[in-house]
Short mmCIF file of N, CA, C and O in Angstrom, two decimals:
data_model
loop_
_atom_site.label_atom_id
_atom_site.label_comp_id
_atom_site.label_asym_id
_atom_site.label_seq_id
_atom_site.Cartn_x
_atom_site.Cartn_y
_atom_site.Cartn_z
N MET A 956 150.29 -24.50 41.74
CA MET A 956 149.26 -23.86 40.92
C MET A 956 149.55 -24.02 39.43
O MET A 956 148.64 -24.21 38.64
N THR A 957 150.84 -23.96 39.08
CA THR A 957 151.20 -24.08 37.67
C THR A 957 150.82 -25.45 37.11
O THR A 957 150.29 -25.53 36.00
N SER A 958 151.06 -26.51 37.86
CA SER A 958 150.70 -27.84 37.34
C SER A 958 149.19 -27.98 37.20
O SER A 958 148.70 -28.63 36.28
N PHE A 959 148.43 -27.34 38.13
CA PHE A 959 146.97 -27.37 38.02
C PHE A 959 146.53 -26.64 36.76
O PHE A 959 145.68 -27.13 36.01
N MET A 960 147.12 -25.47 36.50
CA MET A 960 146.76 -24.70 35.30
C MET A 960 147.14 -25.46 34.03
O MET A 960 146.38 -25.46 33.06
N ASN A 961 148.28 -26.12 34.06
CA ASN A 961 148.69 -26.93 32.91
C ASN A 961 147.71 -28.08 32.68
O ASN A 961 147.34 -28.37 31.54
N SER A 962 147.27 -28.73 33.77
CA SER A 962 146.33 -29.85 33.61
C SER A 962 144.99 -29.34 33.10
O SER A 962 144.33 -30.01 32.30
N MET A 963 144.58 -28.14 33.50
CA MET A 963 143.32 -27.57 33.00
C MET A 963 143.44 -27.21 31.52
O MET A 963 142.49 -27.39 30.76
N ALA A 964 144.60 -26.71 31.12
CA ALA A 964 144.81 -26.40 29.71
C ALA A 964 144.75 -27.68 28.87
O ALA A 964 144.13 -27.70 27.80
N ILE A 965 145.35 -28.74 29.38
CA ILE A 965 145.31 -30.02 28.67
C ILE A 965 143.88 -30.57 28.65
O ILE A 965 143.42 -31.09 27.64
N ALA A 966 143.16 -30.43 29.77
CA ALA A 966 141.76 -30.87 29.82
C ALA A 966 140.92 -30.10 28.81
O ALA A 966 140.04 -30.67 28.16
N LEU A 967 141.16 -28.80 28.69
CA LEU A 967 140.44 -27.99 27.71
C LEU A 967 140.73 -28.47 26.29
O LEU A 967 139.81 -28.63 25.48
N LEU A 968 141.98 -28.73 25.99
CA LEU A 968 142.34 -29.24 24.66
C LEU A 968 141.70 -30.60 24.40
O LEU A 968 141.20 -30.86 23.30
N LEU A 969 141.70 -31.47 25.42
CA LEU A 969 141.07 -32.78 25.27
C LEU A 969 139.56 -32.63 25.05
O LEU A 969 138.99 -33.28 24.18
N GLY A 970 138.93 -31.74 25.80
CA GLY A 970 137.51 -31.48 25.61
C GLY A 970 137.20 -30.95 24.22
O GLY A 970 136.23 -31.37 23.58
N ALA A 971 138.05 -30.04 23.72
CA ALA A 971 137.86 -29.50 22.37
C ALA A 971 138.04 -30.58 21.32
O ALA A 971 137.28 -30.64 20.34
N LEU A 972 139.01 -31.45 21.52
CA LEU A 972 139.24 -32.56 20.59
C LEU A 972 138.04 -33.52 20.58
O LEU A 972 137.55 -33.91 19.52
N LEU A 973 137.56 -33.87 21.77
CA LEU A 973 136.39 -34.75 21.86
C LEU A 973 135.18 -34.11 21.18
O LEU A 973 134.43 -34.78 20.47
N ASP A 974 135.00 -32.82 21.39
CA ASP A 974 133.87 -32.12 20.78
C ASP A 974 133.96 -32.14 19.26
O ASP A 974 132.98 -32.40 18.58
N GLN A 975 135.15 -31.87 18.75
CA GLN A 975 135.31 -31.81 17.30
C GLN A 975 135.15 -33.18 16.66
O GLN A 975 134.53 -33.31 15.61
N VAL A 976 135.67 -34.21 17.31
CA VAL A 976 135.64 -35.55 16.74
C VAL A 976 134.30 -36.24 16.97
O VAL A 976 133.72 -36.83 16.05
N LEU A 977 133.77 -36.15 18.19
CA LEU A 977 132.57 -36.90 18.55
C LEU A 977 131.29 -36.08 18.60
O LEU A 977 130.20 -36.64 18.55
N GLY A 978 131.41 -34.78 18.72
CA GLY A 978 130.22 -33.95 18.92
C GLY A 978 129.68 -34.17 20.32
O GLY A 978 130.36 -34.71 21.19
N ASP A 979 128.46 -33.74 20.55
CA ASP A 979 127.86 -33.90 21.87
C ASP A 979 127.52 -35.36 22.12
O ASP A 979 127.00 -36.04 21.25
N PRO A 980 127.79 -35.82 23.35
CA PRO A 980 127.39 -37.20 23.66
C PRO A 980 125.87 -37.29 23.73
O PRO A 980 125.22 -36.47 24.38
N SER A 981 125.31 -38.27 23.07
CA SER A 981 123.85 -38.40 23.04
C SER A 981 123.31 -39.08 24.29
O SER A 981 122.12 -39.06 24.55
N TRP A 982 124.17 -39.67 25.10
CA TRP A 982 123.75 -40.40 26.28
C TRP A 982 123.62 -39.52 27.52
O TRP A 982 123.27 -40.01 28.59
N VAL A 983 123.91 -38.25 27.40
CA VAL A 983 123.78 -37.33 28.54
C VAL A 983 123.04 -36.08 28.06
O VAL A 983 123.30 -35.60 26.96
N PRO A 984 122.09 -35.57 28.83
CA PRO A 984 121.39 -34.35 28.41
C PRO A 984 122.37 -33.18 28.32
O PRO A 984 123.22 -33.01 29.19
N HIS A 985 122.25 -32.40 27.27
CA HIS A 985 123.15 -31.27 27.09
C HIS A 985 122.84 -30.20 28.13
O HIS A 985 121.67 -29.93 28.42
N PRO A 986 123.87 -29.57 28.70
CA PRO A 986 123.64 -28.54 29.73
C PRO A 986 122.74 -27.40 29.26
O PRO A 986 121.96 -26.87 30.04
N VAL A 987 122.82 -27.04 28.00
CA VAL A 987 121.98 -25.95 27.49
C VAL A 987 120.51 -26.36 27.53
O VAL A 987 119.63 -25.54 27.86
N ILE A 988 120.22 -27.61 27.23
CA ILE A 988 118.84 -28.10 27.30
C ILE A 988 118.36 -28.09 28.74
O ILE A 988 117.24 -27.65 29.04
N LEU A 989 119.22 -28.54 29.66
CA LEU A 989 118.85 -28.52 31.07
C LEU A 989 118.62 -27.09 31.56
O LEU A 989 117.67 -26.82 32.31
N GLN A 990 119.48 -26.17 31.12
CA GLN A 990 119.31 -24.77 31.51
C GLN A 990 118.03 -24.21 30.92
O GLN A 990 117.31 -23.46 31.59
N GLY A 991 117.72 -24.55 29.69
CA GLY A 991 116.48 -24.09 29.07
C GLY A 991 115.26 -24.56 29.82
O GLY A 991 114.32 -23.80 30.05
N ARG A 992 115.29 -25.82 30.24
CA ARG A 992 114.17 -26.36 31.02
C ARG A 992 114.06 -25.66 32.38
O ARG A 992 112.95 -25.37 32.84
N ALA A 993 115.20 -25.40 33.00
CA ALA A 993 115.19 -24.70 34.29
C ALA A 993 114.65 -23.28 34.12
O ALA A 993 113.87 -22.80 34.95
N ILE A 994 115.04 -22.62 33.04
CA ILE A 994 114.56 -21.26 32.78
C ILE A 994 113.05 -21.27 32.59
O ILE A 994 112.34 -20.44 33.17
N LEU A 995 112.54 -22.19 31.78
CA LEU A 995 111.09 -22.27 31.55
C LEU A 995 110.34 -22.53 32.86
O LEU A 995 109.30 -21.91 33.13
N SER A 996 110.87 -23.42 33.67
CA SER A 996 110.23 -23.73 34.94
C SER A 996 110.23 -22.52 35.88
O SER A 996 109.21 -22.20 36.49
N LEU A 997 111.37 -21.87 35.99
CA LEU A 997 111.46 -20.69 36.87
C LEU A 997 110.63 -19.52 36.35
O LEU A 997 110.04 -18.78 37.13
N GLU A 998 110.58 -19.38 35.03
CA GLU A 998 109.75 -18.31 34.45
C GLU A 998 108.29 -18.48 34.85
O GLU A 998 107.62 -17.51 35.20
N LYS A 999 107.82 -19.71 34.79
CA LYS A 999 106.42 -19.98 35.16
C LYS A 999 106.15 -19.62 36.61
O LYS A 999 105.07 -19.15 36.96
N LYS A 1000 107.16 -19.85 37.47
CA LYS A 1000 106.99 -19.53 38.88
C LYS A 1000 107.12 -18.03 39.16
O LYS A 1000 106.47 -17.50 40.06
N LEU A 1001 107.99 -17.36 38.39
CA LEU A 1001 108.24 -15.94 38.63
C LEU A 1001 107.24 -15.03 37.91
O LEU A 1001 107.00 -13.90 38.35
N LEU A 1002 106.69 -15.51 36.79
CA LEU A 1002 105.81 -14.68 35.97
C LEU A 1002 104.66 -14.03 36.75
O LEU A 1002 104.40 -12.83 36.56
N PRO A 1003 103.99 -14.74 37.62
CA PRO A 1003 102.88 -14.10 38.36
C PRO A 1003 103.33 -12.92 39.23
O PRO A 1003 102.53 -12.05 39.55
N TRP A 1004 104.60 -12.88 39.60
CA TRP A 1004 105.10 -11.80 40.44
C TRP A 1004 105.41 -10.54 39.63
O TRP A 1004 105.52 -9.46 40.19
N GLY A 1005 105.55 -10.68 38.32
CA GLY A 1005 105.93 -9.56 37.46
C GLY A 1005 104.74 -8.79 36.94
O GLY A 1005 104.39 -8.90 35.77
N LYS A 1006 104.13 -7.99 37.78
CA LYS A 1006 102.93 -7.23 37.38
C LYS A 1006 103.28 -6.02 36.51
O LYS A 1006 102.52 -5.63 35.66
N SER A 1007 104.45 -5.45 36.71
CA SER A 1007 104.85 -4.27 35.94
C SER A 1007 106.10 -4.61 35.11
O SER A 1007 106.77 -5.61 35.34
N THR A 1008 106.39 -3.74 34.15
CA THR A 1008 107.59 -3.92 33.32
C THR A 1008 108.85 -3.88 34.19
O THR A 1008 109.77 -4.67 33.99
N LYS A 1009 108.87 -2.99 35.16
CA LYS A 1009 110.02 -2.86 36.05
C LYS A 1009 110.21 -4.15 36.86
O LYS A 1009 111.33 -4.66 36.99
N ALA A 1010 109.11 -4.69 37.38
CA ALA A 1010 109.19 -5.94 38.15
C ALA A 1010 109.66 -7.08 37.26
O ALA A 1010 110.46 -7.93 37.70
N GLN A 1011 109.20 -7.12 36.01
CA GLN A 1011 109.63 -8.17 35.09
C GLN A 1011 111.13 -8.09 34.82
O GLN A 1011 111.81 -9.10 34.73
N LYS A 1012 111.65 -6.86 34.71
CA LYS A 1012 113.10 -6.69 34.49
C LYS A 1012 113.89 -7.20 35.69
O LYS A 1012 114.91 -7.88 35.54
N TYR A 1013 113.44 -6.87 36.89
CA TYR A 1013 114.12 -7.34 38.09
C TYR A 1013 114.06 -8.86 38.21
O TYR A 1013 115.04 -9.51 38.55
N LEU A 1014 112.90 -9.42 37.90
CA LEU A 1014 112.75 -10.87 37.96
C LEU A 1014 113.59 -11.56 36.89
O LEU A 1014 114.15 -12.63 37.12
N GLY A 1015 113.71 -10.93 35.70
CA GLY A 1015 114.59 -11.46 34.66
C GLY A 1015 116.04 -11.46 35.11
O GLY A 1015 116.78 -12.41 34.85
N GLY A 1016 116.45 -10.39 35.80
CA GLY A 1016 117.81 -10.33 36.35
C GLY A 1016 118.03 -11.40 37.40
O GLY A 1016 119.09 -12.05 37.44
N LEU A 1017 117.02 -11.61 38.25
CA LEU A 1017 117.11 -12.65 39.26
C LEU A 1017 117.22 -14.02 38.60
O LEU A 1017 118.04 -14.85 39.02
N LEU A 1018 116.43 -14.24 37.58
CA LEU A 1018 116.48 -15.51 36.84
C LEU A 1018 117.87 -15.74 36.25
O LEU A 1018 118.43 -16.83 36.35
N LEU A 1019 118.43 -14.70 35.65
CA LEU A 1019 119.78 -14.79 35.09
C LEU A 1019 120.80 -15.18 36.16
O LEU A 1019 121.63 -16.07 35.96
N LEU A 1020 120.72 -14.53 37.31
CA LEU A 1020 121.65 -14.84 38.40
C LEU A 1020 121.48 -16.26 38.91
O LEU A 1020 122.47 -16.97 39.12
N VAL A 1021 120.25 -16.68 39.10
CA VAL A 1021 119.98 -18.03 39.62
C VAL A 1021 120.51 -19.08 38.65
O VAL A 1021 121.19 -20.03 39.06
N ILE A 1022 120.22 -18.93 37.37
CA ILE A 1022 120.66 -19.92 36.37
C ILE A 1022 122.19 -19.91 36.26
O ILE A 1022 122.84 -20.96 36.26
N THR A 1023 122.78 -18.72 36.16
CA THR A 1023 124.23 -18.62 35.99
C THR A 1023 124.97 -19.19 37.19
O THR A 1023 125.84 -20.06 37.05
N PHE A 1024 124.63 -18.71 38.38
CA PHE A 1024 125.36 -19.17 39.56
C PHE A 1024 124.98 -20.60 39.94
O PHE A 1024 125.81 -21.34 40.46
N GLY A 1025 123.75 -21.00 39.66
CA GLY A 1025 123.37 -22.39 39.89
C GLY A 1025 124.17 -23.35 39.03
O GLY A 1025 124.65 -24.39 39.50
N THR A 1026 124.36 -22.98 37.77
CA THR A 1026 125.16 -23.80 36.86
C THR A 1026 126.61 -23.85 37.32
O THR A 1026 127.22 -24.93 37.40
N MET A 1027 127.15 -22.68 37.64
CA MET A 1027 128.55 -22.62 38.09
C MET A 1027 128.75 -23.45 39.36
O MET A 1027 129.73 -24.19 39.48
N ALA A 1028 127.85 -23.31 40.31
CA ALA A 1028 127.98 -24.03 41.58
C ALA A 1028 127.87 -25.53 41.37
O ALA A 1028 128.62 -26.31 41.98
N THR A 1029 126.95 -25.96 40.51
CA THR A 1029 126.78 -27.39 40.24
C THR A 1029 128.05 -27.99 39.63
O THR A 1029 128.54 -29.02 40.07
N VAL A 1030 128.58 -27.31 38.61
CA VAL A 1030 129.80 -27.81 37.96
C VAL A 1030 130.97 -27.79 38.93
O VAL A 1030 131.73 -28.76 39.02
N ALA A 1031 131.11 -26.70 39.68
CA ALA A 1031 132.23 -26.59 40.63
C ALA A 1031 132.15 -27.70 41.68
O ALA A 1031 133.18 -28.32 42.02
N LEU A 1032 130.96 -27.97 42.18
CA LEU A 1032 130.81 -29.02 43.18
C LEU A 1032 131.15 -30.39 42.60
O LEU A 1032 131.86 -31.19 43.24
N MET A 1033 130.69 -30.66 41.40
CA MET A 1033 130.99 -31.96 40.77
C MET A 1033 132.48 -32.11 40.51
O MET A 1033 133.05 -33.20 40.72
N LEU A 1034 133.13 -31.03 40.08
CA LEU A 1034 134.58 -31.09 39.86
C LEU A 1034 135.33 -31.28 41.17
O LEU A 1034 136.30 -32.04 41.23
N LEU A 1035 134.90 -30.58 42.19
CA LEU A 1035 135.53 -30.71 43.50
C LEU A 1035 135.40 -32.13 44.03
O LEU A 1035 136.38 -32.72 44.52
N LEU A 1036 134.22 -32.70 43.93
CA LEU A 1036 134.01 -34.08 44.40
C LEU A 1036 134.86 -35.07 43.60
O LEU A 1036 135.47 -35.98 44.17
N ALA A 1037 134.91 -34.88 42.28
CA ALA A 1037 135.72 -35.78 41.44
C ALA A 1037 137.19 -35.67 41.81
O ALA A 1037 137.89 -36.68 41.92
N ARG A 1038 137.66 -34.46 42.03
CA ARG A 1038 139.07 -34.24 42.37
C ARG A 1038 139.40 -34.81 43.75
O ARG A 1038 140.51 -35.29 43.97
N ARG A 1039 138.43 -34.78 44.65
CA ARG A 1039 138.66 -35.36 45.99
C ARG A 1039 138.81 -36.87 45.93
O ARG A 1039 139.54 -37.45 46.72
N VAL A 1040 138.09 -37.50 45.01
CA VAL A 1040 138.20 -38.95 44.86
C VAL A 1040 139.58 -39.30 44.33
O VAL A 1040 140.27 -40.16 44.87
N ALA A 1041 139.99 -38.63 43.26
CA ALA A 1041 141.31 -38.85 42.67
C ALA A 1041 141.64 -37.69 41.74
O ALA A 1041 140.75 -37.17 41.06
N THR A 1042 142.89 -37.30 41.71
CA THR A 1042 143.31 -36.18 40.86
C THR A 1042 142.99 -36.46 39.40
O THR A 1042 142.50 -35.59 38.69
N TRP A 1043 143.25 -37.68 38.95
CA TRP A 1043 142.98 -38.01 37.55
C TRP A 1043 141.48 -37.93 37.25
O TRP A 1043 141.09 -37.58 36.15
N MET A 1044 140.64 -38.25 38.26
CA MET A 1044 139.20 -38.18 38.06
C MET A 1044 138.76 -36.72 37.91
O MET A 1044 137.89 -36.40 37.10
N GLY A 1045 139.40 -35.83 38.68
CA GLY A 1045 139.13 -34.41 38.53
C GLY A 1045 139.52 -33.91 37.15
O GLY A 1045 138.80 -33.12 36.53
N PHE A 1046 140.65 -34.40 36.65
CA PHE A 1046 141.11 -34.03 35.30
C PHE A 1046 140.11 -34.51 34.25
O PHE A 1046 139.70 -33.75 33.36
N MET A 1047 139.67 -35.77 34.37
CA MET A 1047 138.74 -36.32 33.39
C MET A 1047 137.38 -35.62 33.46
O MET A 1047 136.74 -35.36 32.43
N ALA A 1048 136.94 -35.29 34.67
CA ALA A 1048 135.68 -34.56 34.83
C ALA A 1048 135.80 -33.17 34.18
O ALA A 1048 134.85 -32.70 33.54
N SER A 1049 136.94 -32.54 34.34
CA SER A 1049 137.16 -31.22 33.71
C SER A 1049 137.09 -31.34 32.20
O SER A 1049 136.42 -30.53 31.53
N ALA A 1050 137.77 -32.34 31.64
CA ALA A 1050 137.73 -32.55 30.19
C ALA A 1050 136.30 -32.82 29.74
O ALA A 1050 135.86 -32.30 28.71
N PHE A 1051 135.56 -33.60 30.52
CA PHE A 1051 134.17 -33.92 30.19
C PHE A 1051 133.32 -32.65 30.17
O PHE A 1051 132.54 -32.44 29.23
N PHE A 1052 133.46 -31.81 31.17
CA PHE A 1052 132.66 -30.58 31.21
C PHE A 1052 133.07 -29.60 30.11
O PHE A 1052 132.23 -28.89 29.57
N PHE A 1053 134.36 -29.56 29.78
CA PHE A 1053 134.79 -28.74 28.64
C PHE A 1053 134.14 -29.27 27.36
O PHE A 1053 133.66 -28.51 26.52
N TRP A 1054 134.13 -30.59 27.21
CA TRP A 1054 133.51 -31.23 26.05
C TRP A 1054 132.04 -30.84 25.95
O TRP A 1054 131.56 -30.42 24.90
N LEU A 1055 131.31 -30.96 27.05
CA LEU A 1055 129.89 -30.59 27.04
C LEU A 1055 129.69 -29.11 26.79
O LEU A 1055 128.76 -28.71 26.09
N GLY A 1056 130.53 -28.30 27.39
CA GLY A 1056 130.35 -26.85 27.32
C GLY A 1056 130.67 -26.24 25.97
O GLY A 1056 130.08 -25.23 25.59
N LEU A 1057 131.58 -26.84 25.25
CA LEU A 1057 131.98 -26.24 23.97
C LEU A 1057 130.90 -26.41 22.90
O LEU A 1057 130.45 -25.44 22.32
N ALA A 1058 130.54 -27.61 22.61
CA ALA A 1058 129.47 -27.93 21.66
C ALA A 1058 129.66 -27.35 20.27
O ALA A 1058 128.71 -27.30 19.49
N LYS A 1059 130.86 -26.93 19.94
CA LYS A 1059 131.11 -26.33 18.63
C LYS A 1059 130.86 -27.32 17.49
O LYS A 1059 130.18 -27.00 16.52
N GLY A 1060 131.38 -28.52 17.63
CA GLY A 1060 131.23 -29.51 16.56
C GLY A 1060 129.77 -29.84 16.30
O GLY A 1060 129.31 -29.86 15.16
N SER A 1061 129.02 -30.07 17.36
CA SER A 1061 127.60 -30.40 17.20
C SER A 1061 126.80 -29.22 16.67
O SER A 1061 125.91 -29.40 15.83
N LEU A 1062 127.09 -28.03 17.16
CA LEU A 1062 126.37 -26.85 16.67
C LEU A 1062 126.59 -26.66 15.18
O LEU A 1062 125.66 -26.34 14.43
N GLU A 1063 127.83 -26.86 14.74
CA GLU A 1063 128.13 -26.74 13.31
C GLU A 1063 127.33 -27.76 12.50
O GLU A 1063 126.74 -27.43 11.48
N ARG A 1064 127.32 -29.01 12.98
CA ARG A 1064 126.60 -30.06 12.25
C ARG A 1064 125.10 -29.79 12.22
O ARG A 1064 124.45 -29.95 11.19
N GLU A 1065 124.55 -29.39 13.36
CA GLU A 1065 123.10 -29.12 13.42
C GLU A 1065 122.73 -27.92 12.54
O GLU A 1065 121.73 -27.95 11.83
N ALA A 1066 123.53 -26.86 12.60
CA ALA A 1066 123.25 -25.68 11.78
C ALA A 1066 123.33 -26.04 10.29
O ALA A 1066 122.49 -25.59 9.49
N LYS A 1067 124.30 -26.86 9.94
CA LYS A 1067 124.43 -27.28 8.54
C LYS A 1067 123.22 -28.10 8.11
O LYS A 1067 122.72 -27.93 6.99
N SER A 1068 122.72 -28.97 8.99
CA SER A 1068 121.56 -29.79 8.62
C SER A 1068 120.31 -28.92 8.45
O SER A 1068 119.48 -29.19 7.58
N ILE A 1069 120.18 -27.87 9.25
CA ILE A 1069 119.05 -26.94 9.10
C ILE A 1069 119.19 -26.19 7.77
O ILE A 1069 118.22 -26.06 7.01
N TYR A 1070 120.39 -25.73 7.47
CA TYR A 1070 120.64 -25.03 6.21
C TYR A 1070 120.31 -25.93 5.01
O TYR A 1070 119.67 -25.50 4.05
N GLU A 1071 120.75 -27.18 5.08
CA GLU A 1071 120.51 -28.11 3.97
C GLU A 1071 119.01 -28.37 3.78
O GLU A 1071 118.54 -28.44 2.64
N ALA A 1072 118.29 -28.49 4.87
CA ALA A 1072 116.83 -28.69 4.76
C ALA A 1072 116.17 -27.46 4.12
O ALA A 1072 115.31 -27.60 3.25
N LEU A 1073 116.60 -26.27 4.51
CA LEU A 1073 116.04 -25.05 3.92
C LEU A 1073 116.43 -24.93 2.44
O LEU A 1073 115.62 -24.50 1.61
N ALA A 1074 117.67 -25.30 2.13
CA ALA A 1074 118.13 -25.23 0.73
C ALA A 1074 117.31 -26.16 -0.17
O ALA A 1074 117.09 -25.86 -1.34
N LYS A 1075 116.82 -27.28 0.39
CA LYS A 1075 115.97 -28.21 -0.37
C LYS A 1075 114.51 -27.75 -0.39
O LYS A 1075 113.68 -28.38 -1.02
N GLY A 1076 114.22 -26.70 0.37
CA GLY A 1076 112.85 -26.21 0.43
C GLY A 1076 111.99 -26.97 1.43
O GLY A 1076 110.76 -26.87 1.39
N ASP A 1077 112.61 -27.72 2.32
CA ASP A 1077 111.88 -28.53 3.29
C ASP A 1077 111.82 -27.80 4.64
O ASP A 1077 112.59 -28.10 5.55
N LEU A 1078 110.90 -26.87 4.75
CA LEU A 1078 110.76 -26.06 5.96
C LEU A 1078 110.40 -26.93 7.16
O LEU A 1078 110.90 -26.71 8.27
N GLU A 1079 109.54 -27.93 6.95
CA GLU A 1079 109.13 -28.80 8.06
C GLU A 1079 110.33 -29.51 8.67
O GLU A 1079 110.48 -29.59 9.89
N ASP A 1080 111.20 -30.06 7.82
CA ASP A 1080 112.40 -30.74 8.31
C ASP A 1080 113.33 -29.75 9.02
O ASP A 1080 113.91 -30.08 10.05
N ALA A 1081 113.45 -28.55 8.49
CA ALA A 1081 114.28 -27.53 9.13
C ALA A 1081 113.74 -27.18 10.52
O ALA A 1081 114.52 -27.01 11.47
N ARG A 1082 112.42 -27.10 10.64
CA ARG A 1082 111.81 -26.82 11.95
C ARG A 1082 112.13 -27.93 12.95
O ARG A 1082 112.47 -27.66 14.11
N VAL A 1083 112.01 -29.17 12.50
CA VAL A 1083 112.31 -30.32 13.38
C VAL A 1083 113.76 -30.27 13.82
O VAL A 1083 114.07 -30.43 15.00
N LYS A 1084 114.66 -30.02 12.88
CA LYS A 1084 116.09 -29.99 13.21
C LYS A 1084 116.42 -28.82 14.13
O LYS A 1084 117.27 -28.94 15.01
N LEU A 1085 115.76 -27.69 13.94
CA LEU A 1085 115.96 -26.54 14.83
C LEU A 1085 115.50 -26.87 16.24
O LEU A 1085 116.11 -26.43 17.22
N SER A 1086 114.46 -27.69 16.36
CA SER A 1086 113.94 -28.03 17.69
C SER A 1086 114.98 -28.79 18.52
O SER A 1086 114.87 -28.83 19.75
N TYR A 1087 115.99 -29.37 17.89
CA TYR A 1087 117.06 -30.05 18.63
C TYR A 1087 117.98 -29.04 19.31
O TYR A 1087 118.71 -29.40 20.23
N LEU A 1088 117.95 -27.80 18.85
CA LEU A 1088 118.86 -26.77 19.37
C LEU A 1088 118.21 -25.80 20.34
O LEU A 1088 118.90 -25.13 21.10
N VAL A 1089 116.89 -25.67 20.28
CA VAL A 1089 116.21 -24.65 21.08
C VAL A 1089 115.08 -25.29 21.88
O VAL A 1089 114.60 -26.36 21.53
N THR A 1090 114.67 -24.61 22.93
CA THR A 1090 113.56 -25.12 23.73
C THR A 1090 112.22 -24.52 23.29
O THR A 1090 111.18 -24.96 23.75
N ARG A 1091 112.26 -23.54 22.39
CA ARG A 1091 111.02 -22.93 21.89
C ARG A 1091 110.29 -23.90 20.97
O ARG A 1091 110.87 -24.80 20.38
N GLU A 1092 109.00 -23.66 20.82
CA GLU A 1092 108.18 -24.42 19.88
C GLU A 1092 108.56 -23.98 18.47
O GLU A 1092 108.50 -22.80 18.15
N THR A 1093 108.95 -24.90 17.62
CA THR A 1093 109.39 -24.56 16.26
C THR A 1093 108.39 -24.98 15.18
O THR A 1093 108.56 -24.64 14.02
N GLY A 1094 107.35 -25.71 15.56
CA GLY A 1094 106.42 -26.29 14.60
C GLY A 1094 105.70 -25.31 13.70
O GLY A 1094 105.29 -25.67 12.60
N HIS A 1095 105.54 -24.07 14.13
CA HIS A 1095 104.81 -23.09 13.32
C HIS A 1095 105.69 -21.92 12.87
O HIS A 1095 105.17 -20.90 12.41
N MET A 1096 107.00 -22.07 13.00
CA MET A 1096 107.90 -20.97 12.63
C MET A 1096 107.94 -20.79 11.12
O MET A 1096 107.92 -21.76 10.36
N SER A 1097 108.06 -19.52 10.72
CA SER A 1097 108.25 -19.22 9.29
C SER A 1097 109.71 -19.50 8.95
O SER A 1097 110.56 -19.71 9.83
N GLU A 1098 110.01 -19.46 7.66
CA GLU A 1098 111.39 -19.68 7.24
C GLU A 1098 112.31 -18.62 7.83
O GLU A 1098 113.43 -18.91 8.27
N GLU A 1099 111.84 -17.38 7.88
CA GLU A 1099 112.64 -16.28 8.45
C GLU A 1099 112.92 -16.53 9.93
O GLU A 1099 114.01 -16.24 10.41
N GLU A 1100 111.94 -17.05 10.65
CA GLU A 1100 112.14 -17.33 12.08
C GLU A 1100 113.12 -18.49 12.28
O GLU A 1100 113.89 -18.50 13.23
N VAL A 1101 113.09 -19.45 11.38
CA VAL A 1101 114.02 -20.59 11.47
C VAL A 1101 115.44 -20.09 11.22
O VAL A 1101 116.37 -20.49 11.91
N ILE A 1102 115.58 -19.20 10.23
CA ILE A 1102 116.91 -18.66 9.90
C ILE A 1102 117.39 -17.83 11.06
O ILE A 1102 118.48 -17.88 11.51
#
């Protein structure tokens, strides 16, 4: 167990390093974007069932559970399959998922680009740049909403 924990710690450090140096890989959809799309899709299916405020709260809780555990199960299954193929592949898959999950470097860069657009007074550009981070419609947001 100790060697597994050590390899996961090293995978986490490798993922953090990749995130800081490279940011999010542009060739793979970011998990947050995929989760946002799944949430929007499930909301559309669940919304008709939420006739009352109480029902909407329960359905929101169900949505949270489905998205959270669905994400966890998907990642766990992919890691398990990679590890079954080869231990090193499981390690690399772990580092890859840490890299995707952290997103610190990319979030910093994107937030800075939004700030710079606002500092120049270019609200339209700030809206476009914000749309890279969120699944909501940003085209009509006020400056306060963008901030």
